[in-house]
Amino acid sequence: MNAARRSIDLRESLNAISDVVVNRPPPIREFDQIYMKVADMLLQADYIGNLFDHRNVVFVGDGDAIALCVMHLHKRGLIERGPKRVLVLDFDERVVNSIKEFARQFGLSRIVSARLYNVAEALPKRLWQQHEAFYTNPPYGSGNGGTSVEAFLRRAFELCSPDALGCVVIADSVGYPWCAEVLANTQRFLLDNGFAIVEVLHGAHTYHLADAPDLKSCNIAVKSCGRKLQSYQSQPLDGVTLLDFYGRAAPLKARYVRDLRRGGKYPSRDYKIEPLDLG
Amino acid sequence: MTRMNTQRPSAFIFMKVGNHAGETFDQILERKRRELTVAGRIFWGYGGFSCHPIHHVQPFCRMHLQKENGIYLFMESIESHAVPEVAQATEFSEDGIKWQRIPQGIKVTGSRYALILDEVRPGDLDIHLHEYVVGVGRSRGRVAADYLRGHVDKGCFEKSPEDRVSSSDVAQKHISYIAKVKEPFAVLLRGEE
């Protein structure tokens, strides 16, 4: 399939990814926000563009800003295929505001939207089964056997129509024994919920992750299989899932991360300027 | 001050220690002893990425507290020439959500995080890091001796489920100081805006 496609303009494409990267807020380690490396973001945008061509896609969390990458590259003609529309749901208001601001700046507001949502809470009713594809790169569940992955997937299933496609990104490294357990549990969970696995792209991404710099992740592409329309029945996550959300005995306590800079409209509080004193 | 000669534990936190932020290690110890007298606990500042308070230290301590008679910090003394910034923390937080003022009498400088400790005592213990593995986080299960290569100088370790034998001296660490870790085990720090 790939051989028939035109080659990518590397300089223009990386510069487009650079537009996205400088727009992202700094990651917060306390909430396991760990960003994908730039070359992998470009390849991921190309992959997602092909997978979800002409679809209405929901991103369940997207600190990496893959949604912006794929839409920005596609609109500029740097990748051939791309989603029709994307919605990003994230519990970090800085992420939500930065997406909105980028969309406004680059003329994407009609096809890119973002809203505040924490997967711990029941899904807003009007989002129920409204999308044709999902993408999620959740906390990897190194200490919980993948229940945090399942929490994000559960919301993705609720957001998607019966004939949906999906892509879940999870850890995938031979040197980390817990990866195999999470991979097996995730595959089982996908199948149990009516999604067939159509492709696994191993070792596809690397991260700015100091305590495990060689940890990679894979793409698991899935296709709905025999799912049916259901009436709304979303519930908040249970206490046990929340307790080990970021690993064994590392609970999710935050509802939202609030943006004190209003998407960059207010100046940073990270620095102050001292006046030049010429005596 | 009593010297502690501890049995080899099934779980511990390991750090290399030395001069820091313009103070010799002896000066730091003396200041920390005064702080313990005044505030009833020690804030032991540190940085890096392998002992994050929320993702590593707190879960590790909670997991092992039930099977251990307390979790200990094992310190290996090294020659340190690091001269970090001496910015003083003014607030601390267990979870990154609720922040409190650093207690009166405690000074912690040049650090993003702090372990909460009881008395720091001289120790005399050799630990063989081939017998331990990383006990928490993404690197869980990696052999401690392998983990502590390169720039990693601290970690939360537990006894390996496998019997490992190694004649390598490199993996043997002499523990010069020991301190019991107290609730809430580790905290985030921040300074004035």
GROMACS .gro file of C-alpha atoms in nm:
model
  472
    1MET     CA    1   0.000   0.000   0.000
    2ASN     CA    2   0.273   0.244   0.103
    3ALA     CA    3   0.476   0.186  -0.215
    4ALA     CA    4   0.201   0.342  -0.425
    5ARG     CA    5   0.198   0.660  -0.221
    6ARG     CA    6   0.405   0.964  -0.301
    7SER     CA    7   0.713   1.037  -0.091
    8ILE     CA    8   0.693   1.289   0.190
    9ASP     CA    9   0.855   1.635   0.177
   10LEU     CA   10   1.072   1.589   0.483
   11ARG     CA   11   1.174   1.952   0.539
   12GLU     CA   12   0.824   2.096   0.500
   13SER     CA   13   0.670   1.815   0.702
   14LEU     CA   14   0.914   1.845   0.994
   15ASN     CA   15   0.864   2.222   0.993
   16ALA     CA   16   0.490   2.166   1.011
   17ILE     CA   17   0.540   1.929   1.306
   18SER     CA   18   0.760   2.200   1.458
   19ASP     CA   19   0.461   2.441   1.440
   20VAL     CA   20   0.269   2.192   1.653
   21VAL     CA   21   0.551   2.119   1.898
   22VAL     CA   22   0.617   2.483   1.989
   23ASN     CA   23   0.245   2.526   2.054
   24ARG     CA   24   0.226   2.244   2.314
   25PRO     CA   25   0.232   2.324   2.687
   26PRO     CA   26   0.520   2.172   2.885
   27PRO     CA   27   0.442   1.818   3.003
   28ILE     CA   28   0.357   1.768   3.370
   29ARG     CA   29   0.543   1.466   3.505
   30GLU     CA   30   0.303   1.430   3.799
   31PHE     CA   31   0.030   1.328   3.555
   32ASP     CA   32   0.246   1.104   3.340
   33GLN     CA   33   0.246   1.347   3.048
   34ILE     CA   34   0.540   1.225   2.842
   35TYR     CA   35   0.583   1.348   2.487
   36MET     CA   36   0.659   1.144   2.178
   37LYS     CA   37   0.975   1.230   1.985
   38VAL     CA   38   0.938   1.445   1.677
   39ALA     CA   39   1.032   1.203   1.397
   40ASP     CA   40   0.790   0.948   1.541
   41MET     CA   41   0.516   1.216   1.553
   42LEU     CA   42   0.557   1.273   1.180
   43LEU     CA   43   0.537   0.902   1.100
   44GLN     CA   44   0.245   0.865   1.339
   45ALA     CA   45   0.054   1.149   1.173
   46ASP     CA   46   0.105   0.983   0.835
   47TYR     CA   47  -0.011   0.648   0.975
   48ILE     CA   48  -0.320   0.793   1.142
   49GLY     CA   49  -0.404   0.996   0.831
   50ASN     CA   50  -0.415   0.677   0.626
   51LEU     CA   51  -0.597   0.474   0.886
   52PHE     CA   52  -0.871   0.730   0.951
   53ASP     CA   53  -0.904   0.886   0.605
   54HIS     CA   54  -1.234   1.082   0.574
   55ARG     CA   55  -1.349   0.979   0.921
   56ASN     CA   56  -1.482   1.179   1.211
   57VAL     CA   57  -1.223   1.095   1.479
   58VAL     CA   58  -1.217   1.142   1.856
   59PHE     CA   59  -0.888   1.155   2.047
   60VAL     CA   60  -0.924   1.037   2.407
   61GLY     CA   61  -0.641   1.242   2.558
   62ASP     CA   62  -0.376   1.385   2.326
   63GLY     CA   63  -0.089   1.560   2.504
   64ASP     CA   64   0.135   1.459   2.212
   65ALA     CA   65  -0.085   1.666   1.976
   66ILE     CA   66  -0.107   1.395   1.709
   67ALA     CA   67  -0.452   1.527   1.614
   68LEU     CA   68  -0.305   1.867   1.527
   69CYS     CA   69  -0.013   1.705   1.343
   70VAL     CA   70  -0.232   1.498   1.114
   71MET     CA   71  -0.480   1.780   1.041
   72HIS     CA   72  -0.207   2.044   0.990
   73LEU     CA   73  -0.004   1.820   0.758
   74HIS     CA   74  -0.313   1.711   0.565
   75LYS     CA   75  -0.448   2.063   0.521
   76ARG     CA   76  -0.111   2.174   0.385
   77GLY     CA   77  -0.103   1.884   0.141
   78LEU     CA   78   0.200   1.726   0.305
   79ILE     CA   79   0.020   1.396   0.366
   80GLU     CA   80  -0.233   1.263   0.119
   81ARG     CA   81  -0.497   1.130   0.356
   82GLY     CA   82  -0.650   1.256   0.675
   83PRO     CA   83  -0.961   1.258   0.894
   84LYS     CA   84  -1.263   1.466   0.800
   85ARG     CA   85  -1.283   1.616   1.150
   86VAL     CA   86  -1.120   1.562   1.490
   87LEU     CA   87  -1.231   1.622   1.847
   88VAL     CA   88  -0.972   1.606   2.127
   89LEU     CA   89  -1.086   1.533   2.483
   90ASP     CA   90  -0.830   1.603   2.754
   91PHE     CA   91  -0.833   1.676   3.128
   92ASP     CA   92  -0.559   1.938   3.086
   93GLU     CA   93  -0.706   2.277   3.000
   94ARG     CA   94  -0.365   2.389   2.873
   95VAL     CA   95  -0.383   2.114   2.608
   96VAL     CA   96  -0.742   2.204   2.518
   97ASN     CA   97  -0.667   2.576   2.490
   98SER     CA   98  -0.346   2.522   2.294
   99ILE     CA   99  -0.535   2.311   2.038
  100LYS     CA  100  -0.808   2.572   2.001
  101GLU     CA  101  -0.551   2.850   1.963
  102PHE     CA  102  -0.354   2.652   1.702
  103ALA     CA  103  -0.671   2.572   1.509
  104ARG     CA  104  -0.767   2.939   1.506
  105GLN     CA  105  -0.419   3.049   1.398
  106PHE     CA  106  -0.388   2.796   1.114
  107GLY     CA  107  -0.746   2.806   0.987
  108LEU     CA  108  -0.844   2.464   1.122
  109SER     CA  109  -1.126   2.567   1.357
  110ARG     CA  110  -1.396   2.416   1.138
  111ILE     CA  111  -1.237   2.070   1.147
  112VAL     CA  112  -1.047   2.067   1.479
  113SER     CA  113  -1.213   2.104   1.819
  114ALA     CA  114  -1.118   2.027   2.178
  115ARG     CA  115  -1.297   2.011   2.511
  116LEU     CA  116  -1.219   1.944   2.875
  117TYR     CA  117  -1.304   1.593   2.992
  118ASN     CA  118  -1.161   1.349   3.248
  119VAL     CA  119  -1.209   0.978   3.171
  120ALA     CA  120  -1.280   0.919   3.540
  121GLU     CA  121  -1.620   1.080   3.490
  122ALA     CA  122  -1.919   0.956   3.294
  123LEU     CA  123  -1.917   1.061   2.930
  124PRO     CA  124  -2.129   1.369   2.847
  125LYS     CA  125  -2.451   1.238   2.691
  126ARG     CA  126  -2.423   1.432   2.367
  127LEU     CA  127  -2.090   1.267   2.281
  128TRP     CA  128  -2.229   0.911   2.308
  129GLN     CA  129  -2.146   0.702   1.996
  130GLN     CA  130  -2.099   1.011   1.778
  131HIS     CA  131  -1.763   0.929   1.616
  132GLU     CA  132  -1.637   0.700   1.343
  133ALA     CA  133  -1.291   0.634   1.485
  134PHE     CA  134  -1.091   0.673   1.806
  135TYR     CA  135  -0.727   0.731   1.894
  136THR     CA  136  -0.579   0.700   2.242
  137ASN     CA  137  -0.229   0.690   2.393
  138PRO     CA  138  -0.317   0.632   2.761
  139PRO     CA  139  -0.105   0.585   3.077
  140TYR     CA  140   0.066   0.253   3.007
  141GLY     CA  141  -0.031   0.070   3.324
  142SER     CA  142   0.312  -0.062   3.420
  143GLY     CA  143   0.188  -0.129   3.771
  144ASN     CA  144  -0.179  -0.206   3.713
  145GLY     CA  145  -0.178  -0.470   3.439
  146GLY     CA  146  -0.332  -0.223   3.194
  147THR     CA  147  -0.646  -0.110   3.378
  148SER     CA  148  -0.558   0.253   3.294
  149VAL     CA  149  -0.546   0.154   2.926
  150GLU     CA  150  -0.887  -0.010   2.966
  151ALA     CA  151  -1.027   0.305   3.130
  152PHE     CA  152  -0.938   0.514   2.824
  153LEU     CA  153  -1.058   0.242   2.585
  154ARG     CA  154  -1.390   0.215   2.766
  155ARG     CA  155  -1.453   0.585   2.694
  156ALA     CA  156  -1.334   0.541   2.335
  157PHE     CA  157  -1.590   0.262   2.284
  158GLU     CA  158  -1.862   0.483   2.430
  159LEU     CA  159  -1.767   0.767   2.196
  160CYS     CA  160  -1.776   0.558   1.880
  161SER     CA  161  -2.046   0.434   1.643
  162PRO     CA  162  -2.091   0.058   1.588
  163ASP     CA  163  -1.879   0.050   1.269
  164ALA     CA  164  -1.581   0.238   1.417
  165LEU     CA  165  -1.210   0.200   1.360
  166GLY     CA  166  -0.957   0.267   1.633
  167CYS     CA  167  -0.592   0.299   1.724
  168VAL     CA  168  -0.453   0.244   2.072
  169VAL     CA  169  -0.091   0.317   2.155
  170ILE     CA  170   0.061   0.113   2.437
  171ALA     CA  171   0.408   0.022   2.562
  172ASP     CA  172   0.590  -0.242   2.363
  173SER     CA  173   0.947  -0.327   2.465
  174VAL     CA  174   1.101  -0.670   2.519
  175GLY     CA  175   1.325  -0.537   2.799
  176TYR     CA  176   1.024  -0.443   3.013
  177PRO     CA  177   0.843  -0.760   3.128
  178TRP     CA  178   0.518  -0.579   3.226
  179CYS     CA  179   0.463  -0.474   2.862
  180ALA     CA  180   0.369  -0.828   2.757
  181GLU     CA  181   0.108  -0.856   3.032
  182VAL     CA  182  -0.048  -0.520   2.942
  183LEU     CA  183  -0.041  -0.607   2.571
  184ALA     CA  184  -0.217  -0.939   2.634
  185ASN     CA  185  -0.478  -0.782   2.864
  186THR     CA  186  -0.543  -0.498   2.618
  187GLN     CA  187  -0.588  -0.733   2.323
  188ARG     CA  188  -0.829  -0.944   2.527
  189PHE     CA  189  -1.023  -0.632   2.633
  190LEU     CA  190  -1.051  -0.510   2.273
  191LEU     CA  191  -1.180  -0.847   2.152
  192ASP     CA  192  -1.423  -0.879   2.444
  193ASN     CA  193  -1.569  -0.541   2.349
  194GLY     CA  194  -1.624  -0.614   1.982
  195PHE     CA  195  -1.304  -0.485   1.824
  196ALA     CA  196  -1.090  -0.707   1.601
  197ILE     CA  197  -0.719  -0.632   1.585
  198VAL     CA  198  -0.625  -0.566   1.224
  199GLU     CA  199  -0.263  -0.456   1.266
  200VAL     CA  200   0.005  -0.420   1.533
  201LEU     CA  201   0.292  -0.188   1.443
  202HIS     CA  202   0.567  -0.282   1.690
  203GLY     CA  203   0.828  -0.039   1.824
  204ALA     CA  204   0.671   0.255   1.643
  205HIS     CA  205   0.739   0.536   1.890
  206THR     CA  206   0.998   0.662   2.138
  207TYR     CA  207   0.954   0.924   2.409
  208HIS     CA  208   1.124   1.194   2.612
  209LEU     CA  209   1.123   0.958   2.910
  210ALA     CA  210   1.434   0.986   3.125
  211ASP     CA  211   1.374   0.687   3.355
  212ALA     CA  212   1.312   0.447   3.065
  213PRO     CA  213   1.464   0.608   2.753
  214ASP     CA  214   1.458   0.284   2.551
  215LEU     CA  215   1.088   0.215   2.616
  216LYS     CA  216   0.893   0.205   2.290
  217SER     CA  217   0.525   0.182   2.207
  218CYS     CA  218   0.321   0.015   1.936
  219ASN     CA  219   0.011   0.102   1.736
  220ILE     CA  220  -0.274  -0.145   1.769
  221ALA     CA  221  -0.519  -0.075   1.487
  222VAL     CA  222  -0.868  -0.214   1.546
  223LYS     CA  223  -1.193  -0.249   1.355
  224SER     CA  224  -1.537  -0.284   1.504
  225CYS     CA  225  -1.684  -0.629   1.463
  226GLY     CA  226  -2.051  -0.694   1.542
  227ARG     CA  227  -2.105  -0.398   1.773
  228LYS     CA  228  -2.453  -0.249   1.790
  229LEU     CA  229  -2.605   0.090   1.869
  230GLN     CA  230  -2.675   0.115   2.241
  231SER     CA  231  -2.862   0.359   2.456
  232TYR     CA  232  -2.658   0.588   2.681
  233GLN     CA  233  -2.515   0.407   2.985
  234SER     CA  234  -2.182   0.572   3.075
  235GLN     CA  235  -2.071   0.546   3.440
  236PRO     CA  236  -1.784   0.708   3.637
  237LEU     CA  237  -1.477   0.486   3.688
  238ASP     CA  238  -1.485   0.274   4.002
  239GLY     CA  239  -1.264   0.347   4.301
  240VAL     CA  240  -1.041   0.043   4.250
  241THR     CA  241  -0.945   0.155   3.897
  242LEU     CA  242  -0.872   0.507   4.022
  243LEU     CA  243  -0.654   0.377   4.306
  244ASP     CA  244  -0.391   0.223   4.075
  245PHE     CA  245  -0.446   0.455   3.780
  246TYR     CA  246  -0.083   0.563   3.734
  247GLY     CA  247   0.064   0.238   3.870
  248ARG     CA  248   0.043   0.031   4.185
  249ALA     CA  249  -0.078   0.257   4.469
  250ALA     CA  250  -0.044   0.568   4.246
  251PRO     CA  251  -0.401   0.701   4.230
  252LEU     CA  252  -0.566   0.955   3.999
  253LYS     CA  253  -0.660   1.248   4.225
  254ALA     CA  254  -0.693   1.539   3.984
  255ARG     CA  255  -1.009   1.626   3.793
  256TYR     CA  256  -0.863   1.895   3.568
  257VAL     CA  257  -0.537   2.078   3.513
  258ARG     CA  258  -0.638   2.443   3.484
  259ASP     CA  259  -0.468   2.679   3.241
  260LEU     CA  260  -0.347   2.997   3.410
  261ARG     CA  261  -0.223   3.141   3.080
  262ARG     CA  262  -0.550   3.108   2.885
  263GLY     CA  263  -0.381   2.930   2.594
  264GLY     CA  264  -0.086   3.168   2.590
  265LYS     CA  265  -0.295   3.488   2.603
  266TYR     CA  266  -0.148   3.576   2.943
  267PRO     CA  267   0.230   3.595   2.990
  268SER     CA  268   0.423   3.307   3.144
  269ARG     CA  269   0.484   3.306   3.517
  270ASP     CA  270   0.799   3.099   3.469
  271TYR     CA  271   1.023   3.404   3.463
  272LYS     CA  272   1.045   3.769   3.555
  273ILE     CA  273   1.236   4.047   3.385
  274GLU     CA  274   1.484   4.255   3.580
  275PRO     CA  275   1.532   4.616   3.463
  276LEU     CA  276   1.864   4.731   3.321
  277ASP     CA  277   2.023   4.959   3.577
  278LEU     CA  278   2.272   5.199   3.417
  279GLY     CA  279   2.330   5.390   3.738
  280MET     CA  280   2.420   0.899   6.797
  281THR     CA  281   2.407   0.523   6.751
  282ARG     CA  282   2.556   0.341   6.456
  283MET     CA  283   2.306   0.123   6.279
  284ASN     CA  284   2.395  -0.224   6.164
  285THR     CA  285   2.089  -0.331   5.971
  286GLN     CA  286   2.008  -0.676   5.837
  287ARG     CA  287   1.992  -0.683   5.460
  288PRO     CA  288   1.638  -0.571   5.387
  289SER     CA  289   1.391  -0.695   5.127
  290ALA     CA  290   1.323  -0.339   5.009
  291PHE     CA  291   1.499  -0.003   5.038
  292ILE     CA  292   1.559   0.331   4.866
  293PHE     CA  293   1.914   0.388   4.747
  294MET     CA  294   2.087   0.721   4.691
  295LYS     CA  295   2.439   0.842   4.642
  296VAL     CA  296   2.512   1.138   4.869
  297GLY     CA  297   2.783   1.399   4.900
  298ASN     CA  298   2.840   1.771   4.909
  299HIS     CA  299   2.545   1.971   4.783
  300ALA     CA  300   2.452   2.329   4.709
  301GLY     CA  301   2.766   2.476   4.862
  302GLU     CA  302   2.764   2.265   5.180
  303THR     CA  303   2.987   1.971   5.273
  304PHE     CA  304   2.808   1.649   5.359
  305ASP     CA  305   2.903   1.690   5.727
  306GLN     CA  306   2.752   2.039   5.728
  307ILE     CA  307   2.434   1.905   5.569
  308LEU     CA  308   2.410   1.627   5.830
  309GLU     CA  309   2.459   1.871   6.115
  310ARG     CA  310   2.189   2.103   5.978
  311LYS     CA  311   1.950   1.811   5.926
  312ARG     CA  312   2.000   1.693   6.287
  313ARG     CA  313   1.901   2.039   6.410
  314GLU     CA  314   1.598   2.032   6.183
  315LEU     CA  315   1.490   1.696   6.325
  316THR     CA  316   1.507   1.839   6.675
  317VAL     CA  317   1.300   2.144   6.580
  318ALA     CA  318   1.051   1.999   6.330
  319GLY     CA  319   1.042   1.628   6.415
  320ARG     CA  320   1.135   1.525   6.062
  321ILE     CA  321   1.391   1.585   5.793
  322PHE     CA  322   1.324   1.703   5.437
  323TRP     CA  323   1.602   1.536   5.237
  324GLY     CA  324   1.615   1.720   4.904
  325TYR     CA  325   1.695   1.544   4.579
  326GLY     CA  326   1.630   1.560   4.205
  327GLY     CA  327   1.651   1.341   3.898
  328PHE     CA  328   1.388   1.120   3.742
  329SER     CA  329   1.417   0.776   3.901
  330CYS     CA  330   1.258   0.850   4.241
  331HIS     CA  331   0.958   1.066   4.160
  332PRO     CA  332   0.758   1.118   4.483
  333ILE     CA  333   0.418   1.034   4.331
  334HIS     CA  334   0.514   0.773   4.073
  335HIS     CA  335   0.792   0.591   4.257
  336VAL     CA  336   0.862   0.663   4.623
  337GLN     CA  337   0.510   0.689   4.768
  338PRO     CA  338   0.371   0.376   4.594
  339PHE     CA  339   0.688   0.181   4.672
  340CYS     CA  340   0.674   0.267   5.041
  341ARG     CA  341   0.302   0.192   5.066
  342MET     CA  342   0.351  -0.146   4.898
  343HIS     CA  343   0.635  -0.254   5.124
  344LEU     CA  344   0.537  -0.097   5.451
  345GLN     CA  345   0.311  -0.388   5.539
  346LYS     CA  346   0.587  -0.649   5.501
  347GLU     CA  347   0.881  -0.442   5.631
  348ASN     CA  348   0.951  -0.287   5.966
  349GLY     CA  349   0.976   0.051   5.798
  350ILE     CA  350   1.138   0.150   5.469
  351TYR     CA  351   1.493   0.282   5.490
  352LEU     CA  352   1.700   0.514   5.277
  353PHE     CA  353   2.045   0.365   5.220
  354MET     CA  354   2.306   0.625   5.138
  355GLU     CA  355   2.635   0.563   4.964
  356SER     CA  356   2.885   0.837   5.031
  357ILE     CA  357   3.060   0.972   4.721
  358GLU     CA  358   3.289   1.262   4.631
  359SER     CA  359   3.053   1.515   4.476
  360HIS     CA  360   3.158   1.830   4.299
  361ALA     CA  361   2.809   1.927   4.194
  362VAL     CA  362   2.728   2.294   4.248
  363PRO     CA  363   2.355   2.323   4.186
  364GLU     CA  364   2.147   2.637   4.227
  365VAL     CA  365   2.076   2.709   4.592
  366ALA     CA  366   1.715   2.822   4.546
  367GLN     CA  367   1.525   2.751   4.865
  368ALA     CA  368   1.194   2.569   4.858
  369THR     CA  369   0.908   2.745   5.033
  370GLU     CA  370   0.623   2.498   4.976
  371PHE     CA  371   0.575   2.122   4.954
  372SER     CA  372   0.300   1.892   4.831
  373GLU     CA  373   0.226   1.521   4.858
  374ASP     CA  374   0.015   1.509   4.542
  375GLY     CA  375   0.087   1.822   4.337
  376ILE     CA  376  -0.262   1.951   4.418
  377LYS     CA  377  -0.253   2.076   4.778
  378TRP     CA  378   0.054   2.281   4.870
  379GLN     CA  379   0.170   2.371   5.223
  380ARG     CA  380   0.440   2.596   5.361
  381ILE     CA  381   0.769   2.422   5.443
  382PRO     CA  382   0.762   2.378   5.825
  383GLN     CA  383   0.944   2.628   6.043
  384GLY     CA  384   1.305   2.527   6.106
  385ILE     CA  385   1.345   2.325   5.785
  386LYS     CA  386   1.564   2.444   5.499
  387VAL     CA  387   1.576   2.254   5.172
  388THR     CA  388   1.769   2.396   4.879
  389GLY     CA  389   1.839   2.323   4.514
  390SER     CA  390   1.592   2.032   4.492
  391ARG     CA  391   1.264   1.947   4.316
  392TYR     CA  392   1.169   1.673   4.559
  393ALA     CA  393   1.235   1.571   4.919
  394LEU     CA  394   1.226   1.244   5.110
  395ILE     CA  395   1.074   1.273   5.456
  396LEU     CA  396   1.316   1.112   5.700
  397ASP     CA  397   1.367   1.031   6.064
  398GLU     CA  398   1.718   1.049   6.212
  399VAL     CA  399   2.011   0.998   5.973
  400ARG     CA  400   2.254   0.751   6.134
  401PRO     CA  401   2.592   0.617   6.032
  402GLY     CA  402   2.556   0.270   5.885
  403ASP     CA  403   2.792  -0.013   5.807
  404LEU     CA  404   2.642  -0.240   5.548
  405ASP     CA  405   2.739  -0.387   5.214
  406ILE     CA  406   2.459  -0.429   4.965
  407HIS     CA  407   2.499  -0.643   4.655
  408LEU     CA  408   2.288  -0.480   4.388
  409HIS     CA  409   2.273  -0.795   4.174
  410GLU     CA  410   2.040  -0.935   4.439
  411TYR     CA  411   1.786  -0.654   4.393
  412VAL     CA  412   1.558  -0.526   4.119
  413VAL     CA  413   1.374  -0.200   4.057
  414GLY     CA  414   1.053  -0.228   4.259
  415VAL     CA  415   0.825   0.030   4.102
  416GLY     CA  416   0.754   0.220   3.780
  417ARG     CA  417   0.825   0.142   3.417
  418SER     CA  418   1.164  -0.012   3.494
  419ARG     CA  419   1.015  -0.251   3.751
  420GLY     CA  420   1.201  -0.583   3.744
  421ARG     CA  421   1.530  -0.449   3.604
  422VAL     CA  422   1.837  -0.561   3.801
  423ALA     CA  423   1.945  -0.276   4.031
  424ALA     CA  424   2.310  -0.309   3.933
  425ASP     CA  425   2.218  -0.259   3.567
  426TYR     CA  426   1.974   0.021   3.645
  427LEU     CA  427   2.236   0.222   3.833
  428ARG     CA  428   2.459   0.264   3.531
  429GLY     CA  429   2.511   0.590   3.349
  430HIS     CA  430   2.343   0.892   3.502
  431VAL     CA  431   2.103   0.707   3.733
  432ASP     CA  432   2.222   0.740   4.094
  433LYS     CA  433   1.916   0.646   4.297
  434GLY     CA  434   1.629   0.399   4.294
  435CYS     CA  435   1.360   0.206   4.482
  436PHE     CA  436   1.480  -0.153   4.502
  437GLU     CA  437   1.336  -0.481   4.625
  438LYS     CA  438   1.485  -0.828   4.664
  439SER     CA  439   1.494  -1.011   4.334
  440PRO     CA  440   1.256  -1.309   4.311
  441GLU     CA  441   1.542  -1.500   4.146
  442ASP     CA  442   1.861  -1.608   4.322
  443ARG     CA  443   2.140  -1.415   4.158
  444VAL     CA  444   2.507  -1.470   4.225
  445SER     CA  445   2.776  -1.233   4.103
  446SER     CA  446   3.141  -1.200   4.190
  447SER     CA  447   3.150  -0.845   4.054
  448ASP     CA  448   3.263  -0.585   4.310
  449VAL     CA  449   3.114  -0.308   4.097
  450ALA     CA  450   2.763  -0.401   4.205
  451GLN     CA  451   2.857  -0.400   4.575
  452LYS     CA  452   2.773  -0.076   4.752
  453HIS     CA  453   2.892   0.025   5.096
  454ILE     CA  454   2.617   0.200   5.284
  455SER     CA  455   2.757   0.475   5.505
  456TYR     CA  456   2.435   0.633   5.629
  457ILE     CA  457   2.084   0.506   5.690
  458ALA     CA  458   1.755   0.680   5.767
  459LYS     CA  459   1.401   0.560   5.815
  460VAL     CA  460   1.153   0.709   5.566
  461LYS     CA  461   0.846   0.864   5.734
  462GLU     CA  462   0.496   0.935   5.606
  463PRO     CA  463   0.423   1.083   5.354
  464PHE     CA  464   0.757   0.935   5.235
  465ALA     CA  465   0.835   1.192   4.963
  466VAL     CA  466   0.701   1.529   4.849
  467LEU     CA  467   0.723   1.775   4.562
  468LEU     CA  468   0.887   2.111   4.631
  469ARG     CA  469   0.851   2.457   4.486
  470GLY     CA  470   0.985   2.805   4.561
  471GLU     CA  471   0.850   3.157   4.557
  472GLU     CA  472   0.708   3.285   4.227
   0.00000   0.00000   0.00000
